[in-house]
PDB file of C-alpha atoms in Angstrom:
ATOM      1  CA  UNK A   1     123.355  47.229  68.530  1.00  0.00           C
ATOM      2  CA  UNK A   2     123.788  50.613  66.931  1.00  0.00           C
ATOM      3  CA  UNK A   3     123.716  48.997  63.519  1.00  0.00           C
ATOM      4  CA  UNK A   4     120.335  47.400  64.319  1.00  0.00           C
ATOM      5  CA  UNK A   5     118.900  50.704  65.447  1.00  0.00           C
ATOM      6  CA  UNK A   6     120.064  52.287  62.133  1.00  0.00           C
ATOM      7  CA  UNK A   7     118.558  49.433  60.120  1.00  0.00           C
ATOM      8  CA  UNK A   8     115.341  49.703  62.018  1.00  0.00           C
ATOM      9  CA  UNK A   9     115.183  53.506  61.267  1.00  0.00           C
ATOM     10  CA  UNK A  10     115.708  52.804  57.572  1.00  0.00           C
ATOM     11  CA  UNK A  11     113.074  50.030  57.614  1.00  0.00           C
ATOM     12  CA  UNK A  12     110.572  52.367  59.193  1.00  0.00           C
ATOM     13  CA  UNK A  13     111.324  55.204  56.855  1.00  0.00           C
ATOM     14  CA  UNK A  14     110.978  52.831  53.748  1.00  0.00           C
ATOM     15  CA  UNK A  15     107.640  51.634  55.112  1.00  0.00           C
ATOM     16  CA  UNK A  16     106.440  55.160  55.661  1.00  0.00           C
ATOM     17  CA  UNK A  17     107.483  55.989  52.109  1.00  0.00           C
ATOM     18  CA  UNK A  18     105.552  52.994  50.705  1.00  0.00           C
ATOM     19  CA  UNK A  19     102.478  53.990  52.601  1.00  0.00           C
ATOM     20  CA  UNK A  20     102.830  57.571  51.255  1.00  0.00           C
ATOM     21  CA  UNK A  21     103.337  56.199  47.728  1.00  0.00           C
ATOM     22  CA  UNK A  22     100.183  54.132  47.846  1.00  0.00           C
ATOM     23  CA  UNK A  23      98.205  57.173  49.092  1.00  0.00           C
ATOM     24  CA  UNK A  24      99.650  59.272  46.242  1.00  0.00           C
ATOM     25  CA  UNK A  25      98.704  56.522  43.688  1.00  0.00           C
ATOM     26  CA  UNK A  26      95.116  56.507  44.990  1.00  0.00           C
ATOM     27  CA  UNK A  27      94.919  60.381  44.853  1.00  0.00           C
ATOM     28  CA  UNK A  28      96.409  60.295  41.411  1.00  0.00           C
ATOM     29  CA  UNK A  29      93.764  57.775  40.270  1.00  0.00           C
ATOM     30  CA  UNK A  30      91.016  59.896  41.749  1.00  0.00           C
ATOM     31  CA  UNK A  31      92.338  63.108  40.100  1.00  0.00           C
ATOM     32  CA  UNK A  32      92.653  61.253  36.662  1.00  0.00           C
ATOM     33  CA  UNK A  33      88.964  60.239  36.978  1.00  0.00           C
ATOM     34  CA  UNK A  34      88.008  63.882  37.755  1.00  0.00           C
ATOM     35  CA  UNK A  35      90.000  65.081  34.833  1.00  0.00           C
ATOM     36  CA  UNK A  36      88.198  62.552  32.541  1.00  0.00           C
ATOM     37  CA  UNK A  37      84.738  63.548  33.876  1.00  0.00           C
ATOM     38  CA  UNK A  38      85.534  67.288  33.545  1.00  0.00           C
ATOM     39  CA  UNK A  39      86.843  66.733  29.997  1.00  0.00           C
ATOM     40  CA  UNK A  40      83.605  64.992  28.988  1.00  0.00           C
ATOM     41  CA  UNK A  41      81.626  67.797  30.666  1.00  0.00           C
ATOM     42  CA  UNK A  42      83.747  70.504  28.875  1.00  0.00           C
ATOM     43  CA  UNK A  43      83.246  68.755  25.532  1.00  0.00           C
ATOM     44  CA  UNK A  44      79.430  68.589  26.077  1.00  0.00           C
ATOM     45  CA  UNK A  45      79.305  72.263  27.039  1.00  0.00           C
ATOM     46  CA  UNK A  46      81.355  73.174  23.973  1.00  0.00           C
ATOM     47  CA  UNK A  47      78.918  71.236  21.729  1.00  0.00           C
ATOM     48  CA  UNK A  48      75.927  72.826  23.363  1.00  0.00           C
ATOM     49  CA  UNK A  49      77.525  76.237  22.908  1.00  0.00           C
ATOM     50  CA  UNK A  50      78.156  75.567  19.324  1.00  0.00           C
ATOM     51  CA  UNK A  51      74.567  74.425  18.758  1.00  0.00           C
ATOM     52  CA  UNK A  52      73.262  77.565  20.578  1.00  0.00           C
ATOM     53  CA  UNK A  53      75.466  79.832  18.473  1.00  0.00           C
ATOM     54  CA  UNK A  54      74.158  78.189  15.336  1.00  0.00           C
ATOM     55  CA  UNK A  55      70.584  78.793  16.503  1.00  0.00           C
ATOM     56  CA  UNK A  56      71.346  82.457  17.285  1.00  0.00           C
ATOM     57  CA  UNK A  57      72.998  82.901  13.881  1.00  0.00           C
ATOM     58  CA  UNK A  58      69.868  81.340  12.177  1.00  0.00           C
ATOM     59  CA  UNK A  59      67.602  83.706  14.080  1.00  0.00           C
ATOM     60  CA  UNK A  60      69.920  86.782  13.237  1.00  0.00           C
ATOM     61  CA  UNK A  61      69.630  85.803   9.653  1.00  0.00           C
ATOM     62  CA  UNK A  62      65.824  85.745   9.779  1.00  0.00           C
ATOM     63  CA  UNK A  63      65.752  89.339  11.102  1.00  0.00           C
ATOM     64  CA  UNK A  64      64.759  91.882   8.516  1.00  0.00           C
ATOM     65  CA  UNK A  65      67.335  94.263   7.223  1.00  0.00           C
ATOM     66  CA  UNK A  66      67.272  97.865   8.207  1.00  0.00           C
ATOM     67  CA  UNK A  67      65.967  98.896   4.772  1.00  0.00           C
ATOM     68  CA  UNK A  68      63.091  96.478   4.876  1.00  0.00           C
ATOM     69  CA  UNK A  69      62.246  97.568   8.413  1.00  0.00           C
ATOM     70  CA  UNK A  70      61.843 101.202   7.360  1.00  0.00           C
ATOM     71  CA  UNK A  71      59.804 100.242   4.258  1.00  0.00           C
ATOM     72  CA  UNK A  72      57.434  98.095   6.316  1.00  0.00           C
ATOM     73  CA  UNK A  73      56.580 100.946   8.727  1.00  0.00           C
ATOM     74  CA  UNK A  74      56.337 103.483   5.933  1.00  0.00           C
ATOM     75  CA  UNK A  75      52.727 104.688   5.396  1.00  0.00           C
ATOM     76  CA  UNK A  76      51.158 104.218   1.958  1.00  0.00           C
ATOM     77  CA  UNK A  77      49.419 107.087   0.314  1.00  0.00           C
ATOM     78  CA  UNK A  78      45.978 105.407   0.870  1.00  0.00           C
ATOM     79  CA  UNK A  79      46.655 105.123   4.625  1.00  0.00           C
ATOM     80  CA  UNK A  80      47.473 108.391   6.078  1.00  0.00           C
ATOM     81  CA  UNK A  81      47.753 108.755   9.923  1.00  0.00           C
ATOM     82  CA  UNK A  82      44.821 110.532  11.539  1.00  0.00           C
TER      83      UNK A  82
END
């Protein structure tokens, strides 16, 4: 009788562990899917950031240099301020 009770306890414990294992496997699959989604999102954001940086760099290159800004606003002898 005592032996049967001990075997029943072990059986119940094993069944509980199997249920827990299945729960953890489902959770792991969901987390793996989230990691995949977030990895794709990160890669997309990195690509967009790189493109934005390239656009900013191109705009910065189009800005006049300091010397050309001063000469553009310099008054010519024919045009004197009133």
